[in-house]
Amino acid sequence: MSSTTSSLPERIELSGEGLVLRDWTEADLAAMPELFDHPDIAYWTPIVSPFDEAAARARLDRDRQLREEGTTILLAITVDGGAPLGEVMLRRAPEGMELGYAVGPAHRGQGLAVRAVRVSAAYAFEQLGAEQLILELEAENAASVAVATKAGFRLLDVPLITGEEKGRPYTLQTWGLNRS
């Protein structure tokens, strides 16, 4: 991946696999805490916790800033373009295009994350010119490992990533999916 970032579209809406992935809007602010203020999301992701209305506002503002900078896309996962059920992220990183996702607790078990990852991957390869997509996951996060596997990612033979987030140490595996 080149160190030069090209601009990202101001608005994005992706459809496929029974989903519509769309930009977050002001109207979504009230729904975001229900999706992201949960112990699982606090534990497995860097999303702030507790996640309240102020956190939702900060996330939406940061989303817009990162898009403008050309580094990151955060999209609401929906089935029809309406109510958000989760989020998918594409972020330009030195190792390749990083993908991430979170699904609200009330909406799990429907294959939303796998489908959102596949739709996002197609967009990253076809429209953003990504050569490889990566997921960074903790091996103990069985749900995310299942998403990676079902979406066609494979565990890469690269060094583990270690660090600390929210006062807890973590070790991440890197999973990859190459442009076919």
CSV table of C-alpha atoms in Angstrom, one decimal:
chain,number,residue,atom,x,y,z
A,1,MET,CA,0.0,0.0,0.0
A,2,SER,CA,1.3,3.4,-0.9
A,3,SER,CA,2.1,5.9,1.9
A,4,THR,CA,0.1,8.5,-0.1
A,5,THR,CA,-3.5,8.4,0.8
A,6,SER,CA,-6.1,9.3,-1.8
A,7,SER,CA,-9.3,10.9,-0.8
A,8,LEU,CA,-12.3,8.9,0.2
A,9,PRO,CA,-15.8,9.6,-1.1
A,10,GLU,CA,-17.7,12.0,0.9
A,11,ARG,CA,-20.8,9.7,1.0
A,12,ILE,CA,-20.8,5.9,0.8
A,13,GLU,CA,-23.6,3.4,0.6
A,14,LEU,CA,-22.9,-0.2,-0.2
A,15,SER,CA,-25.5,-2.9,-0.8
A,16,GLY,CA,-25.2,-6.6,-1.0
A,17,GLU,CA,-25.8,-9.9,0.9
A,18,GLY,CA,-29.1,-8.5,2.2
A,19,LEU,CA,-27.4,-5.5,3.8
A,20,VAL,CA,-27.1,-1.8,3.3
A,21,LEU,CA,-23.9,-0.3,4.7
A,22,ARG,CA,-24.2,3.4,4.9
A,23,ASP,CA,-22.7,6.5,6.5
A,24,TRP,CA,-23.6,7.3,10.1
A,25,THR,CA,-25.9,10.3,10.4
A,26,GLU,CA,-27.0,12.7,13.1
A,27,ALA,CA,-30.2,10.7,13.3
A,28,ASP,CA,-28.2,7.6,14.5
A,29,LEU,CA,-26.7,9.3,17.6
A,30,ALA,CA,-29.6,8.1,19.9
A,31,ALA,CA,-29.2,4.5,18.7
A,32,MET,CA,-25.4,4.3,19.1
A,33,PRO,CA,-25.2,3.8,22.9
A,34,GLU,CA,-27.6,0.8,22.6
A,35,LEU,CA,-25.2,-0.8,20.1
A,36,PHE,CA,-21.8,0.1,21.6
A,37,ASP,CA,-22.4,0.4,25.4
A,38,HIS,CA,-22.0,-3.3,26.2
A,39,PRO,CA,-19.4,-5.3,28.1
A,40,ASP,CA,-18.4,-7.4,25.1
A,41,ILE,CA,-17.7,-4.3,23.0
A,42,ALA,CA,-15.9,-2.7,25.8
A,43,TYR,CA,-13.7,-5.8,26.3
A,44,TRP,CA,-12.9,-6.8,22.7
A,45,THR,CA,-12.7,-3.4,20.9
A,46,PRO,CA,-11.0,0.0,21.4
A,47,ILE,CA,-14.5,1.7,21.4
A,48,VAL,CA,-14.8,3.8,24.5
A,49,SER,CA,-16.7,2.6,27.5
A,50,PRO,CA,-19.0,3.6,28.9
A,51,PHE,CA,-20.5,4.6,25.5
A,52,ASP,CA,-23.1,7.3,26.0
A,53,GLU,CA,-24.6,10.2,23.9
A,54,ALA,CA,-21.4,12.2,24.4
A,55,ALA,CA,-19.3,9.3,23.2
A,56,ALA,CA,-21.7,8.9,20.2
A,57,ARG,CA,-21.2,12.5,19.2
A,58,ALA,CA,-17.4,12.2,19.6
A,59,ARG,CA,-17.4,9.1,17.4
A,60,LEU,CA,-19.5,10.6,14.7
A,61,ASP,CA,-17.3,13.7,14.7
A,62,ARG,CA,-14.1,11.6,14.6
A,63,ASP,CA,-15.6,9.4,11.8
A,64,ARG,CA,-16.1,12.5,9.7
A,65,GLN,CA,-12.6,13.8,10.4
A,66,LEU,CA,-10.9,10.5,9.6
A,67,ARG,CA,-12.9,10.2,6.3
A,68,GLU,CA,-11.9,13.8,5.4
A,69,GLU,CA,-8.2,12.8,6.1
A,70,GLY,CA,-8.6,9.9,3.8
A,71,THR,CA,-7.7,7.2,6.3
A,72,THR,CA,-10.9,5.6,7.7
A,73,ILE,CA,-14.4,4.7,6.7
A,74,LEU,CA,-17.0,3.8,9.4
A,75,LEU,CA,-20.3,2.6,8.1
A,76,ALA,CA,-23.5,1.6,9.9
A,77,ILE,CA,-24.6,-1.9,9.2
A,78,THR,CA,-28.3,-2.0,8.3
A,79,VAL,CA,-30.7,-4.3,6.5
A,80,ASP,CA,-32.6,-1.6,4.6
A,81,GLY,CA,-30.7,1.6,5.0
A,82,GLY,CA,-32.6,2.4,8.2
A,83,ALA,CA,-31.9,1.5,11.8
A,84,PRO,CA,-28.2,0.7,12.5
A,85,LEU,CA,-27.5,-2.7,13.8
A,86,GLY,CA,-23.7,-2.4,14.1
A,87,GLU,CA,-20.7,-0.9,12.4
A,88,VAL,CA,-18.0,-1.9,9.9
A,89,MET,CA,-14.7,-0.1,9.5
A,90,LEU,CA,-12.1,0.1,6.7
A,91,ARG,CA,-8.8,1.8,7.7
A,92,ARG,CA,-5.7,2.4,5.7
A,93,ALA,CA,-2.7,1.0,7.5
A,94,PRO,CA,0.9,0.4,6.6
A,95,GLU,CA,0.3,-3.4,6.5
A,96,GLY,CA,-2.7,-3.0,4.2
A,97,MET,CA,-6.3,-2.1,4.5
A,98,GLU,CA,-7.6,-3.0,8.0
A,99,LEU,CA,-11.1,-4.1,8.5
A,100,GLY,CA,-13.1,-4.1,11.8
A,101,TYR,CA,-16.6,-4.6,12.9
A,102,ALA,CA,-19.0,-4.5,15.9
A,103,VAL,CA,-22.6,-5.7,16.0
A,104,GLY,CA,-25.0,-4.6,18.7
A,105,PRO,CA,-25.8,-7.3,21.2
A,106,ALA,CA,-29.5,-7.4,20.2
A,107,HIS,CA,-28.6,-8.1,16.6
A,108,ARG,CA,-26.0,-10.9,16.9
A,109,GLY,CA,-26.5,-14.4,15.5
A,110,GLN,CA,-27.9,-13.2,12.2
A,111,GLY,CA,-24.6,-13.3,10.2
A,112,LEU,CA,-24.5,-9.5,10.0
A,113,ALA,CA,-20.8,-9.2,10.7
A,114,VAL,CA,-19.8,-11.9,8.1
A,115,ARG,CA,-22.0,-10.3,5.5
A,116,ALA,CA,-20.8,-6.8,6.3
A,117,VAL,CA,-17.2,-7.9,6.1
A,118,ARG,CA,-17.7,-9.5,2.7
A,119,VAL,CA,-19.5,-6.4,1.3
A,120,SER,CA,-16.8,-4.2,2.7
A,121,ALA,CA,-14.0,-6.4,1.4
A,122,ALA,CA,-15.5,-6.3,-2.2
A,123,TYR,CA,-15.6,-2.5,-1.9
A,124,ALA,CA,-12.0,-2.2,-0.6
A,125,PHE,CA,-10.7,-4.4,-3.4
A,126,GLU,CA,-12.8,-3.0,-6.3
A,127,GLN,CA,-13.0,0.7,-5.4
A,128,LEU,CA,-10.1,1.4,-3.0
A,129,GLY,CA,-7.5,-0.7,-4.8
A,130,ALA,CA,-6.6,-2.7,-1.7
A,131,GLU,CA,-4.4,-5.7,-2.3
A,132,GLN,CA,-4.8,-7.3,1.1
A,133,LEU,CA,-7.3,-6.8,3.9
A,134,ILE,CA,-6.3,-7.6,7.5
A,135,LEU,CA,-8.2,-8.3,10.7
A,136,GLU,CA,-6.5,-8.0,14.0
A,137,LEU,CA,-8.2,-10.3,16.5
A,138,GLU,CA,-7.6,-11.9,19.9
A,139,ALA,CA,-7.6,-15.7,19.6
A,140,GLU,CA,-9.9,-15.9,22.6
A,141,ASN,CA,-12.6,-13.8,20.8
A,142,ALA,CA,-14.3,-16.9,19.3
A,143,ALA,CA,-17.1,-14.9,17.7
A,144,SER,CA,-14.7,-12.7,15.7
A,145,VAL,CA,-12.5,-15.7,14.8
A,146,ALA,CA,-15.6,-17.3,13.4
A,147,VAL,CA,-16.4,-14.2,11.4
A,148,ALA,CA,-12.9,-14.1,10.0
A,149,THR,CA,-13.0,-17.8,9.0
A,150,LYS,CA,-16.5,-17.6,7.5
A,151,ALA,CA,-15.5,-14.5,5.5
A,152,GLY,CA,-12.6,-16.3,3.9
A,153,PHE,CA,-9.7,-14.8,6.0
A,154,ARG,CA,-6.8,-16.9,7.0
A,155,LEU,CA,-4.4,-16.6,10.0
A,156,LEU,CA,-1.2,-15.0,8.8
A,157,ASP,CA,2.3,-16.2,9.9
A,158,VAL,CA,3.3,-12.8,11.3
A,159,PRO,CA,4.4,-11.7,14.8
A,160,LEU,CA,1.6,-11.2,17.3
A,161,ILE,CA,0.7,-7.7,18.3
A,162,THR,CA,0.8,-7.0,22.0
A,163,GLY,CA,-0.3,-4.0,23.9
A,164,GLU,CA,-2.6,-2.6,26.6
A,165,GLU,CA,-6.0,-1.0,26.1
A,166,LYS,CA,-8.3,0.2,28.8
A,167,GLY,CA,-6.0,-1.2,31.5
A,168,ARG,CA,-6.0,-4.7,30.0
A,169,PRO,CA,-3.2,-6.4,28.1
A,170,TYR,CA,-4.1,-7.9,24.7
A,171,THR,CA,-2.4,-10.1,22.1
A,172,LEU,CA,-3.7,-9.9,18.6
A,173,GLN,CA,-3.4,-12.3,15.7
A,174,THR,CA,-3.4,-11.0,12.2
A,175,TRP,CA,-5.8,-12.5,9.7
A,176,GLY,CA,-5.6,-11.7,6.0
A,177,LEU,CA,-7.6,-11.9,2.8
A,178,ASN,CA,-5.9,-11.2,-0.5
A,179,ARG,CA,-7.5,-9.8,-3.6
A,180,SER,CA,-8.4,-12.8,-5.8
